Coordinates of C-alpha atoms and ligand atoms in Angstrom, one line a residue:
Chain O
M1 CA -16.8 19.0 32.4
S2 CA -15.3 18.9 28.6
A3 CA -12.2 16.5 28.4
I4 CA -10.8 18.6 25.5
S5 CA -11.3 22.2 25.1
L6 CA -9.7 24.2 22.5
K7 CA -10.1 27.8 22.4
N8 CA -9.4 30.1 19.3
L9 CA -6.6 28.1 18.6
D10 CA -4.1 29.3 15.9
I11 CA -0.9 26.8 15.3
S12 CA 2.0 27.8 13.2
Y13 CA 5.2 26.4 11.8
G14 CA 7.7 29.0 11.5
T15 CA 6.0 32.0 9.5
T16 CA 3.2 29.8 8.1
K17 CA -0.1 29.5 9.9
V18 CA -1.9 26.4 9.4
V19 CA -4.4 26.2 11.8
E20 CA -6.8 29.1 12.5
G21 CA -9.5 29.9 15.0
A22 CA -10.0 26.2 16.1
N23 CA -12.7 25.7 18.7
I24 CA -13.8 22.4 20.0
E25 CA -15.1 20.9 23.1
V26 CA -15.1 17.3 23.7
A27 CA -17.1 15.8 26.4
A28 CA -15.8 13.3 29.0
G29 CA -16.5 10.1 27.6
E30 CA -17.3 11.2 24.3
S31 CA -15.6 10.0 21.0
F32 CA -14.9 12.9 18.3
A33 CA -13.8 12.7 15.0
L34 CA -11.8 15.3 13.2
V35 CA -12.0 14.8 9.6
G36 CA -11.4 16.9 6.2
E37 CA -8.9 17.6 3.5
S38 CA -5.5 16.2 3.3
G39 CA -3.0 19.0 4.8
S40 CA -5.9 20.8 6.6
G41 CA -4.3 20.7 9.9
K42 CA -5.8 17.9 11.5
S43 CA -2.6 16.1 12.7
T44 CA -1.3 19.5 13.7
I45 CA -4.2 20.1 16.4
L46 CA -3.2 16.6 17.9
K47 CA 0.3 17.6 18.1
A48 CA -0.4 21.0 19.7
I49 CA -2.5 19.1 22.3
A50 CA 0.4 16.5 22.9
G51 CA 3.0 19.2 23.2
L52 CA 4.4 18.5 20.0
A53 CA 3.7 21.5 18.0
P54 CA 4.8 24.4 20.3
D55 CA 4.0 27.6 18.1
W56 CA 0.2 28.3 19.1
T57 CA -1.8 31.1 20.6
G58 CA -5.3 30.4 22.2
E59 CA -6.2 28.1 24.9
I60 CA -5.9 24.1 25.3
T61 CA -7.3 22.5 28.1
V62 CA -7.1 18.8 28.9
L63 CA -9.2 17.4 31.6
G64 CA -9.7 20.6 33.5
E65 CA -5.8 21.5 33.3
K66 CA -4.3 24.3 31.1
R67 CA -1.6 22.9 28.5
G68 CA 1.8 24.5 28.2
H69 CA 3.7 24.6 25.1
R70 CA 6.0 21.3 25.6
V71 CA 6.0 17.7 26.1
D72 CA 4.9 17.0 30.0
H73 CA 5.7 13.3 31.4
A74 CA 3.1 13.6 33.8
F75 CA 0.3 14.5 31.2
A76 CA 1.5 11.2 29.5
T77 CA -0.1 9.0 32.1
R78 CA -3.7 10.8 31.4
C79 CA -3.4 11.4 27.4
Q80 CA -1.7 9.4 24.8
M81 CA -1.4 9.9 21.1
V82 CA -1.0 7.4 18.1
F83 CA 0.9 8.7 15.4
Q84 CA -0.4 8.6 11.9
D85 CA 2.9 7.0 10.8
P86 CA 3.8 4.1 12.6
Y87 CA 7.5 3.5 11.2
G88 CA 8.5 7.2 12.3
S89 CA 7.0 6.9 15.9
L90 CA 8.6 3.3 16.8
H91 CA 12.4 3.6 17.5
P92 CA 14.3 1.2 14.8
R93 CA 16.3 -0.3 17.5
K94 CA 14.0 -1.1 20.3
T95 CA 12.0 -4.8 20.0
V96 CA 8.3 -4.7 20.5
D97 CA 8.8 -5.8 24.0
A98 CA 10.8 -2.6 24.8
V99 CA 8.5 -0.2 23.3
L100 CA 5.7 -1.6 25.4
S101 CA 7.3 -2.1 28.5
E102 CA 9.2 1.2 28.6
P103 CA 6.2 3.6 29.4
L104 CA 5.5 1.1 32.4
R105 CA 9.2 1.5 33.9
I106 CA 9.3 5.0 33.4
H107 CA 6.4 5.6 35.6
G108 CA 7.3 2.8 37.9
L109 CA 4.4 0.6 37.1
P110 CA 4.3 -3.3 38.4
N111 CA 3.7 -6.4 36.6
R112 CA 5.3 -5.8 33.0
D113 CA 5.6 -8.7 31.9
A114 CA 1.7 -9.8 32.1
R115 CA 0.9 -6.4 30.8
V116 CA 2.7 -6.5 27.8
L117 CA 1.5 -10.0 26.8
E118 CA -2.3 -8.8 27.7
M119 CA -1.9 -5.7 25.4
L120 CA -0.1 -7.6 22.6
A121 CA -3.2 -10.1 22.6
A122 CA -5.8 -7.4 23.0
V123 CA -4.3 -5.7 19.5
G124 CA -4.3 -9.0 18.0
L125 CA -0.6 -9.8 17.8
D126 CA 0.9 -13.2 18.5
Q127 CA 3.3 -13.5 21.2
R128 CA 6.1 -14.5 18.4
F129 CA 6.4 -10.8 17.7
R130 CA 7.2 -9.7 21.1
F131 CA 11.1 -9.6 20.5
R132 CA 10.9 -8.4 17.1
Y133 CA 12.2 -4.8 15.8
P134 CA 10.0 -2.7 13.6
H135 CA 11.6 -3.5 10.6
Q136 CA 10.5 -7.2 11.1
L137 CA 6.9 -6.4 11.0
S138 CA 4.5 -5.8 8.1
G139 CA 2.6 -2.3 8.0
G140 CA -0.2 -3.2 10.0
Q141 CA 1.7 -4.8 12.5
R142 CA 3.7 -2.1 13.2
Q143 CA 0.5 0.2 13.8
R144 CA -0.9 -2.4 16.4
V145 CA 2.3 -2.0 18.5
A146 CA 1.7 1.9 18.1
I147 CA -1.7 1.5 19.6
A148 CA -0.8 -0.7 22.3
R149 CA 1.9 1.1 23.5
A150 CA -0.7 3.9 23.9
L151 CA -2.9 2.1 25.8
M152 CA 0.1 0.6 28.1
L153 CA -0.6 3.4 30.7
E154 CA -4.2 3.4 30.5
P155 CA -4.7 7.0 29.6
K156 CA -8.1 8.8 30.3
V157 CA -7.9 10.8 26.7
M158 CA -6.5 9.4 23.5
L159 CA -5.4 11.3 20.6
L160 CA -5.6 9.1 17.4
D161 CA -4.3 10.1 14.3
E162 CA -5.5 7.6 11.3
P163 CA -5.2 4.7 13.7
T164 CA -6.7 2.0 11.4
S165 CA -6.0 3.4 8.1
A166 CA -2.8 1.3 7.5
L167 CA -4.9 -1.9 8.7
D168 CA -7.0 -4.2 6.5
V169 CA -10.3 -4.3 7.4
S170 CA -10.7 -7.3 9.7
V171 CA -7.7 -6.2 11.9
Q172 CA -9.5 -2.6 11.5
A173 CA -12.6 -4.5 13.1
E174 CA -10.8 -5.6 15.7
I175 CA -9.0 -2.3 16.8
L176 CA -12.1 -0.6 16.6
N177 CA -14.0 -2.9 18.9
L178 CA -11.2 -3.0 21.4
L179 CA -11.3 0.9 21.4
K180 CA -15.1 0.8 21.8
K181 CA -14.9 -1.6 24.3
L182 CA -12.3 0.2 26.5
R183 CA -14.2 3.5 26.1
R184 CA -17.0 1.6 27.3
E185 CA -15.6 0.1 30.2
Q186 CA -13.0 2.6 31.1
G187 CA -14.9 5.8 30.2
L188 CA -11.9 7.0 27.9
T189 CA -12.5 10.3 25.7
Y190 CA -11.1 9.6 21.9
L191 CA -10.3 12.6 19.6
M192 CA -9.9 10.7 16.3
V193 CA -8.5 11.8 13.0
T194 CA -9.8 9.8 10.0
H195 CA -10.5 10.3 6.5
N196 CA -12.9 7.2 6.7
L197 CA -16.4 8.4 7.0
P198 CA -18.1 4.9 7.8
V199 CA -15.4 4.8 10.5
V200 CA -16.9 7.8 12.2
S201 CA -20.3 6.6 12.0
F202 CA -19.3 3.2 13.7
M203 CA -16.9 4.9 16.3
C204 CA -18.0 8.8 17.0
D205 CA -20.7 10.7 18.6
R206 CA -19.8 14.0 16.6
M207 CA -17.5 15.3 13.9
A208 CA -15.5 18.4 13.1
V209 CA -15.0 19.0 9.7
M210 CA -11.4 20.6 8.3
N211 CA -10.5 22.8 5.3
K212 CA -7.8 24.7 4.6
G213 CA -6.9 25.2 8.5
R214 CA -10.3 26.2 9.5
I215 CA -13.0 24.2 11.2
V216 CA -15.9 24.7 8.8
E217 CA -18.6 22.6 10.3
I218 CA -19.5 20.5 13.3
A219 CA -22.1 17.6 13.0
P220 CA -23.4 15.0 14.8
A221 CA -22.1 11.7 13.4
S222 CA -25.6 10.7 12.5
A223 CA -25.6 13.3 10.0
L224 CA -23.9 10.6 7.8
H225 CA -27.2 8.7 7.6
D226 CA -28.5 11.0 5.6
G227 CA -26.0 13.7 4.6
S228 CA -27.5 16.6 6.5
F229 CA -24.4 18.8 6.2
T230 CA -24.4 22.7 5.9
D231 CA -21.0 23.3 4.7
P232 CA -20.2 23.2 1.1
Y233 CA -17.0 21.5 1.8
T234 CA -18.6 18.7 3.8
Q235 CA -21.3 18.1 1.2
S236 CA -19.1 17.5 -1.3
L237 CA -16.7 15.2 0.9
Y238 CA -19.7 13.0 1.5
A239 CA -20.8 12.9 -1.6
A240 CA -17.2 11.9 -2.8
S241 CA -17.3 9.1 -0.1
G242 CA -20.5 7.6 -2.2
G243 CA -23.1 9.0 0.3
N244 CA -25.3 6.2 2.2
P245 CA -25.7 3.3 -0.3
D246 CA -28.0 1.7 2.1
R247 CA -30.5 4.4 1.6
K248 CA -31.2 4.6 -2.0
D249 CA -34.2 7.0 -2.0
Q250 CA -31.8 9.7 -1.0
Chain N
M1 CA 0.4 -15.5 -31.0
S2 CA -0.5 -13.2 -28.2
P3 CA 2.0 -10.6 -27.3
S4 CA 3.9 -12.1 -24.2
P5 CA 2.8 -10.7 -21.0
L6 CA 4.6 -7.9 -18.9
L7 CA 5.3 -9.9 -16.1
E8 CA 5.3 -13.4 -15.1
L9 CA 5.9 -15.0 -11.7
E10 CA 6.0 -18.5 -10.7
N11 CA 6.0 -20.0 -7.7
L12 CA 7.6 -16.9 -5.6
R13 CA 8.5 -18.0 -2.2
V14 CA 9.9 -15.5 0.4
S15 CA 11.2 -16.8 3.9
F16 CA 12.8 -15.4 7.0
P17 CA 15.1 -17.2 9.7
T18 CA 13.0 -17.2 13.0
P19 CA 14.1 -19.0 16.3
K20 CA 12.1 -21.9 15.0
G21 CA 14.0 -22.2 11.6
R22 CA 13.2 -20.8 8.3
I23 CA 9.5 -19.7 7.8
E24 CA 7.7 -18.7 4.4
V25 CA 5.7 -15.6 4.5
V26 CA 5.2 -16.0 0.8
K27 CA 4.5 -19.6 -0.4
G28 CA 4.4 -20.3 -3.8
L29 CA 2.8 -17.2 -5.5
S30 CA 2.2 -17.3 -9.3
F31 CA 0.4 -14.9 -11.7
T32 CA 0.9 -13.4 -15.2
L33 CA 0.3 -9.7 -15.7
G34 CA -0.3 -7.9 -19.1
R35 CA -0.9 -4.5 -19.5
E36 CA -3.5 -4.5 -16.8
R37 CA -4.6 -3.7 -13.3
L38 CA -4.3 -6.4 -10.8
G39 CA -5.4 -5.8 -7.2
I40 CA -4.1 -7.6 -4.2
V41 CA -5.9 -7.7 -0.9
G42 CA -5.5 -9.7 2.0
E43 CA -4.9 -9.6 5.7
S44 CA -2.3 -7.8 7.7
G45 CA 0.9 -9.8 7.4
S46 CA -0.2 -12.0 5.0
G47 CA 2.6 -11.0 2.4
K48 CA 1.3 -8.4 0.2
S49 CA 4.3 -5.9 0.7
M50 CA 6.9 -8.9 0.6
T51 CA 5.5 -10.1 -2.9
G52 CA 5.8 -6.6 -4.3
R53 CA 9.5 -5.9 -2.5
A54 CA 10.3 -9.2 -4.3
L55 CA 9.7 -8.1 -7.6
L56 CA 12.1 -5.5 -7.2
R57 CA 14.7 -7.9 -5.4
L58 CA 14.2 -5.6 -2.4
V59 CA 13.7 -8.4 0.4
R60 CA 16.1 -7.4 2.8
T61 CA 18.6 -9.8 4.5
P62 CA 18.2 -12.2 6.6
G63 CA 15.1 -12.6 4.3
A64 CA 15.7 -14.8 1.2
Q65 CA 13.5 -15.0 -2.1
V66 CA 13.1 -17.5 -4.7
A67 CA 10.6 -18.2 -7.7
D68 CA 10.7 -20.9 -10.5
R69 CA 10.3 -17.8 -13.0
M70 CA 10.2 -14.1 -12.8
V71 CA 10.4 -12.5 -16.1
F72 CA 9.6 -8.8 -16.7
D73 CA 9.0 -7.8 -20.3
G74 CA 11.2 -10.8 -21.3
I75 CA 13.8 -10.1 -18.9
D76 CA 15.0 -12.7 -16.5
L77 CA 14.9 -10.6 -13.2
Q78 CA 16.7 -13.2 -11.1
R79 CA 19.6 -13.5 -13.4
L80 CA 19.8 -9.5 -13.7
S81 CA 23.2 -8.2 -12.3
E82 CA 22.5 -5.8 -9.2
R83 CA 23.7 -3.0 -11.1
K84 CA 21.3 -3.7 -14.4
M85 CA 18.5 -4.2 -11.6
R86 CA 19.1 -0.9 -10.1
E87 CA 18.8 0.7 -13.5
L88 CA 15.4 -1.0 -14.1
R89 CA 13.9 0.3 -10.4
G90 CA 12.5 3.6 -10.6
A91 CA 13.0 3.6 -14.5
R92 CA 10.8 0.7 -15.5
I93 CA 9.4 -0.9 -12.7
S94 CA 8.8 1.6 -9.9
M95 CA 7.2 0.7 -6.4
I96 CA 5.1 3.2 -4.0
M97 CA 6.2 2.0 -0.6
Q98 CA 3.7 1.8 2.4
D99 CA 5.7 4.0 4.4
P100 CA 6.2 7.3 2.3
K101 CA 7.9 9.0 4.8
F102 CA 10.3 6.4 5.6
S103 CA 11.1 6.0 1.9
L104 CA 11.7 9.5 1.5
N105 CA 15.3 11.1 1.8
P106 CA 15.1 13.4 5.4
V107 CA 17.6 15.7 4.3
M108 CA 16.6 16.6 0.8
T109 CA 13.7 18.8 -0.1
I110 CA 10.6 17.2 -1.8
G111 CA 11.3 19.1 -5.1
A112 CA 14.9 18.0 -5.1
Q113 CA 13.9 14.4 -4.7
I114 CA 11.5 14.5 -7.4
A115 CA 13.6 16.2 -9.7
E116 CA 16.5 13.3 -9.0
A117 CA 13.8 10.7 -9.8
L118 CA 13.1 12.4 -13.3
K119 CA 16.9 13.4 -14.0
T120 CA 17.8 9.2 -13.8
H121 CA 15.3 9.0 -16.5
E122 CA 15.5 12.1 -19.0
K123 CA 18.0 14.5 -19.7
L124 CA 16.5 17.8 -19.3
A125 CA 17.5 21.6 -18.7
R126 CA 17.0 23.1 -15.4
R127 CA 14.1 25.1 -16.0
D128 CA 12.2 22.4 -17.8
I129 CA 13.0 20.1 -15.0
R130 CA 11.4 22.6 -12.5
A131 CA 8.4 22.9 -14.8
R132 CA 7.9 19.0 -15.0
V133 CA 8.4 18.8 -11.2
L134 CA 5.5 21.4 -10.6
E135 CA 3.5 19.9 -13.1
M136 CA 3.7 16.6 -11.3
L137 CA 2.9 17.9 -7.9
E138 CA -0.2 19.6 -9.4
A139 CA -1.4 16.2 -11.1
V140 CA -1.4 14.6 -7.6
R141 CA -3.5 17.3 -6.2
I142 CA -1.0 19.1 -4.2
N143 CA -2.3 22.5 -3.7
D144 CA 0.7 24.9 -3.4
P145 CA 3.3 23.0 -5.2
E146 CA 5.7 25.9 -5.1
R147 CA 6.0 26.0 -1.4
V148 CA 5.7 22.1 -1.0
M149 CA 8.8 21.9 -3.2
E150 CA 11.1 23.7 -0.8
L151 CA 9.7 21.3 2.2
Y152 CA 11.7 18.6 3.7
P153 CA 9.6 15.2 4.2
H154 CA 9.1 15.9 8.0
E155 CA 7.4 19.1 7.1
V156 CA 4.6 17.6 5.2
S157 CA 1.3 16.3 6.2
G158 CA 0.7 12.1 6.2
G159 CA -1.3 12.5 2.8
M160 CA 1.0 15.1 1.6
G161 CA 4.0 12.6 1.9
Q162 CA 2.1 10.1 0.1
R163 CA 1.3 12.0 -2.9
V164 CA 4.8 13.1 -2.9
M165 CA 5.9 9.4 -3.3
I166 CA 3.4 8.8 -5.7
A167 CA 4.8 11.8 -8.0
M168 CA 8.4 10.6 -7.6
M169 CA 7.4 7.0 -8.8
L170 CA 5.2 8.4 -11.9
I171 CA 7.3 10.9 -13.4
P172 CA 9.9 8.4 -14.9
R173 CA 6.6 7.1 -16.4
P174 CA 7.4 3.4 -15.5
D175 CA 6.3 0.2 -17.5
L176 CA 5.0 -1.2 -14.3
L177 CA 3.9 0.4 -11.6
I178 CA 3.8 -1.5 -7.9
A179 CA 1.7 0.8 -5.6
D180 CA 1.4 -0.6 -1.9
E181 CA -1.4 1.0 -0.1
P182 CA -0.6 4.1 -2.2
T183 CA -3.6 6.3 -0.8
S184 CA -4.5 5.0 2.9
A185 CA -3.8 8.3 4.0
L186 CA -5.7 10.5 1.5
D187 CA -9.6 11.2 2.0
V188 CA -11.9 9.9 -0.6
S189 CA -12.1 13.0 -2.7
V190 CA -8.5 13.4 -3.6
Q191 CA -8.0 9.7 -3.4
A192 CA -10.2 9.4 -6.4
Q193 CA -8.5 11.9 -8.3
V194 CA -4.9 10.3 -7.6
L195 CA -6.2 7.0 -8.6
D196 CA -7.6 8.4 -11.8
L197 CA -4.3 9.9 -12.7
I198 CA -2.5 6.2 -12.3
D199 CA -5.5 5.0 -14.4
E200 CA -5.0 7.3 -16.9
L201 CA -1.4 6.1 -17.5
V202 CA -2.6 2.5 -17.3
R203 CA -5.0 3.3 -20.3
D204 CA -3.0 5.6 -22.3
K205 CA 0.8 4.7 -21.9
G206 CA 0.0 0.9 -21.3
M207 CA 1.5 1.0 -17.9
G208 CA 0.8 -2.6 -16.0
L209 CA -0.4 -2.1 -12.3
I210 CA -0.3 -4.0 -9.1
L211 CA -2.4 -2.3 -6.7
I212 CA -2.0 -3.4 -3.1
S213 CA -4.5 -2.1 -0.9
H214 CA -7.0 -3.3 2.3
D215 CA -9.9 -1.2 0.9
L216 CA -12.0 -3.8 -1.1
N217 CA -14.3 -1.3 -2.7
L218 CA -11.1 0.7 -4.1
V219 CA -9.6 -2.3 -5.4
A220 CA -12.8 -3.4 -7.0
R221 CA -13.3 0.1 -8.6
Y222 CA -9.8 0.3 -9.9
C223 CA -8.4 -3.1 -10.9
D224 CA -9.5 -5.6 -13.6
R225 CA -8.5 -8.7 -11.6
I226 CA -7.9 -9.4 -7.6
L227 CA -6.2 -11.9 -5.5
V228 CA -7.0 -12.4 -1.7
M229 CA -4.0 -13.3 0.0
H230 CA -4.1 -15.2 3.3
A231 CA -0.9 -16.1 5.2
G232 CA 1.4 -16.3 2.3
E233 CA -0.9 -18.0 0.1
V234 CA -3.8 -16.5 -2.7
V235 CA -6.9 -18.0 -1.5
E236 CA -9.1 -16.5 -3.9
S237 CA -8.6 -14.9 -7.5
C238 CA -11.2 -13.3 -9.3
A239 CA -12.7 -10.4 -11.4
A240 CA -13.1 -7.4 -9.8
A241 CA -16.5 -6.9 -10.9
D242 CA -17.4 -10.3 -9.1
L243 CA -15.5 -9.4 -5.9
Q244 CA -18.9 -8.6 -4.2
N245 CA -20.0 -12.2 -4.8
A246 CA -16.6 -13.9 -3.8
T247 CA -17.2 -17.3 -2.3
H248 CA -14.2 -18.0 0.0
P249 CA -15.1 -17.5 3.5
Y250 CA -11.9 -15.4 4.5
T251 CA -13.2 -13.1 1.5
R252 CA -16.6 -13.1 2.8
G253 CA -15.1 -12.1 6.4
L254 CA -13.3 -9.3 4.8
L255 CA -16.5 -8.0 3.2
A256 CA -18.4 -8.0 6.6
A257 CA -16.0 -6.2 8.4
V258 CA -16.3 -3.1 6.1
P259 CA -17.9 -0.4 8.3
R260 CA -21.0 1.3 6.8
M261 CA -21.8 4.8 6.2
E262 CA -25.2 4.0 8.5
E263 CA -23.5 2.0 10.8
T264 CA -25.9 0.2 13.4
R265 CA -24.0 -2.8 14.6
A266 CA -22.8 -2.3 18.0
E267 CA -19.5 -4.6 17.2
L268 CA -18.0 -5.2 13.7
P269 CA -17.7 -8.7 12.7
T270 CA -14.1 -10.3 13.1
L271 CA -12.2 -13.3 11.7
D272 CA -11.3 -16.2 13.4
R273 CA -7.7 -15.5 14.4
S274 CA -6.9 -18.6 15.5
A275 CA -6.0 -19.4 12.2
W276 CA -3.3 -16.6 12.2
S277 CA -0.5 -17.4 10.5
G278 CA 2.8 -15.6 9.1
T279 CA 6.1 -16.0 10.7
Ligands
LIG301 N1 7.0 20.6 10.6 C1 6.4 21.3 10.0 N2 6.8 22.4 9.5 C2 6.1 23.4 8.4 N3 5.2 23.1 7.7 C3 4.7 22.0 8.4 C4 5.1 20.8 9.4 N4 4.2 20.2 9.6 C5 2.9 20.2 9.0 N5 3.3 21.5 8.4 C6 2.1 21.9 7.2 O1 1.0 22.2 7.9 C7 -0.1 21.9 7.2 C8 -1.1 20.9 7.8 O2 -0.3 19.5 8.3 P1 -1.4 18.4 9.1 O3 -0.2 17.4 8.7 O4 -1.7 19.1 10.3 O5 -2.2 18.0 8.1 P2 -3.5 17.0 8.0 O6 -4.7 17.6 8.0 O7 -3.2 16.0 9.1 O8 -3.1 15.8 6.5 P3 -3.0 14.6 6.4 O9 -4.6 14.1 6.2 O10 -2.9 14.6 4.9 O11 -2.6 13.9 7.4 C9 0.7 21.2 6.0 O12 0.5 22.4 5.0 C10 2.0 21.1 6.2 O13 3.0 21.3 5.0
LIG302 N1 12.7 -9.3 9.0 C1 11.5 -10.1 9.3 N2 11.9 -11.4 10.0 C2 10.6 -12.1 10.1 N3 9.4 -11.9 9.6 C3 9.4 -10.7 8.7 C4 10.3 -9.9 8.8 N4 10.0 -9.0 7.8 C5 8.5 -9.3 7.7 N5 8.0 -10.3 8.3 C6 6.8 -11.2 8.4 O1 6.5 -11.2 7.0 C7 4.9 -11.1 7.1 C8 4.5 -10.6 5.8 O2 4.7 -9.2 5.9 P1 4.3 -7.9 4.6 O3 5.0 -6.9 5.0 O4 4.2 -8.7 3.2 O5 2.8 -8.0 5.1 P2 1.4 -7.4 4.5 O6 0.6 -8.3 3.9 O7 1.8 -6.2 3.6 O8 0.9 -6.7 5.8 P3 0.3 -5.1 6.0 O9 -0.8 -5.1 5.1 O10 0.1 -5.3 7.6 O11 1.0 -4.3 5.4 C9 4.6 -10.7 8.3 O12 3.8 -11.4 9.0 C10 5.8 -10.1 9.0 O13 5.9 -10.2 10.2
LIG303 MG1 -2.4 14.0 9.3
LIG304 MG1 2.4 -4.3 3.5

C-alpha cells in the first residue's frame, strides 16, 4: 500500500494554478524527495496534503485514507509537517517547552516532561533552551525546535519542507542521522522537499523533480551517482550542483 | 600608506542575561575588512548572526554589545546617534537577515517594499521607480516580476522571499553588505546566479561583503577570506582557497559532515556535542 498517493493533483491560489497534474506514489517506509526550481510548487504540494492549501482537485490519499480540504486534528497524530520557515511556524509568545508539550496535552498523552527532555536531546538542544522563546534562539536552534515538535506525536508520515537548509553541516548531519534512524526503527515514511541533491543521495530512495508547477521526472536517488536523468531541466540542475566530483571520469 | 579599511572591528562582545548571569555569545571578535569578501562559517548558535546584527547595532534588548573599536569608513559606529545610525542602515550598510519572511513587512506588497528601500536612497519619478524595481527583481532571477510585485510576503515561496530580501538590500547600492544565509532556500542554479550578482557588485562597485553561511563550499567559492566560529570565538581564519586544508579539528569535522553526491555512508560523522556551548 502507498503511504502517500497523489493523483492528478491540481492546486490553485485564487485564480492562479500553481501545481498541475501531479502524480506521486510514496510507499510505506519510503523516503521520497521533492526537488526542483524555486517557486515550482513543492511547498504547496506538502501544504495541500496537510490541509493547508484547500483549493485543489484530484485525489490525495494518506495511509489509505482520502484527505479532505482542511486541517484535521486526528490526522495530525499520523502525519506531521515541518515548515520551511521555522520563524513563522513557531508561536512568538510560547516557550520551547509549551510548543513541545502542547501536542501531547491536546491529544491527552502522558509523560510530557520526560518526552520533552528526550526530544530536546534527540535534536541536539541543551536543556537550557527549554524555557526560551523563539526570538531567543538562533536560526538553526529554532529549526530544531520545529523538527522536535513534529516528532512529539510519533507520526507515521512526515512532510519535511527543507528541514535542514537553515542548519550548519554538523547539526544537519545529526538531524539527518536521527531522521534516518527513526525511519529504520519505526518504519516512518518521509516526503521531503530539499534543494540539496547530496542530502537526497544520503536520505532518499527516489526523487520527483518539479519545474513550473509540473513534475518533470521521477528517478531513483541512485541516478545522482552518474547523472542518468532524462529531463533537460533535471540535467541542468544536476550539472549546476557540480555533478558527482567522486566520479571524475564522467 | 594603504587606504583605511572599510570596517574595523576589535574585541566585539555580545552578551545576554540568563538565569545563571550574563553570558557572552560573541567573545572578543576582531577583524578588518577591505573592499573584499569575508566569509563566516560555524556551528549553529556560534554567534554568526549576532555578529552581523551587532555591526548594525541591532542586538535586541536585553542583549548588550560592546567593542573596543567598531569603525566603518572612518565613522565610529558606537558613537553615532540612533538617528544617524538609522540613516546608515540600509543606505550604506545593509543586512540580508536569515529569516526573510520575518523581516519583510507583512501588510505591504513586495513591489512597494522594494520601492521604499530605493526611495530612501534616491529621488526618482514614479515610473522610474517601478522600472528599477522590476529590473532588480529580474536581476535576482524572479521569473514573472510583474506578478510578484503585487504579492504580499505570505504569498511568495521560501526562495522567492529570500530573493525579494536580497533585491531590497541591494537596490540602495550599499558600501557594505552583510548577508546572513542569503541563499539557503535556493536551488543551486538560482543560488549561483544570485551570488554572481552580489559578486559583480563587489568587483564593479567596490562593495564589501560579509557572507554568513553554513555552506562551506559556497563560502570557499565566493569569498576571499574565511573565519570559522565556534561558541562565540573564531577558531580558525584562512584564505578561502585553503579551506579544504583547514587544520582545526572543528573545521575538519565540519568538512567531513558534508553529504556527497554519491553517498555511501550509512551515517554521517557528527561533532562531539559535549563541547557544545553558547548561552
Ligand atoms: N498564499 C499564496 N497566495 C498566492 N500565491 C501563492 C501563495 N503561496 C504560494 N503562492 C505561489 O505559488 C507558487 C509556488 O509556491 P511554493 O511555495 O509551493 O514554491 P516552492 O517550490 O516551495 O519554492 P521554494 O523552493 O522557493 O520554497 C509561487 O509562485 C508562489 O508565489
Ligand atoms: N534573547 C536571547 N537570550 C539569550 N540567548 C540568546 C538570545 N538570542 C540569541 N541567543 C543565543 O545567542 C547564541 C548566538 O546566536 P546567533 O543567532 O548569533 O547564532 P548563529 O551562529 O547565527 O546560529 P545559526 O547558524 O543557527 O543561525 C545562540 O546560542 C542563541 O541561543
Ligand atoms: Mg518552498
Ligand atoms: Mg544565524
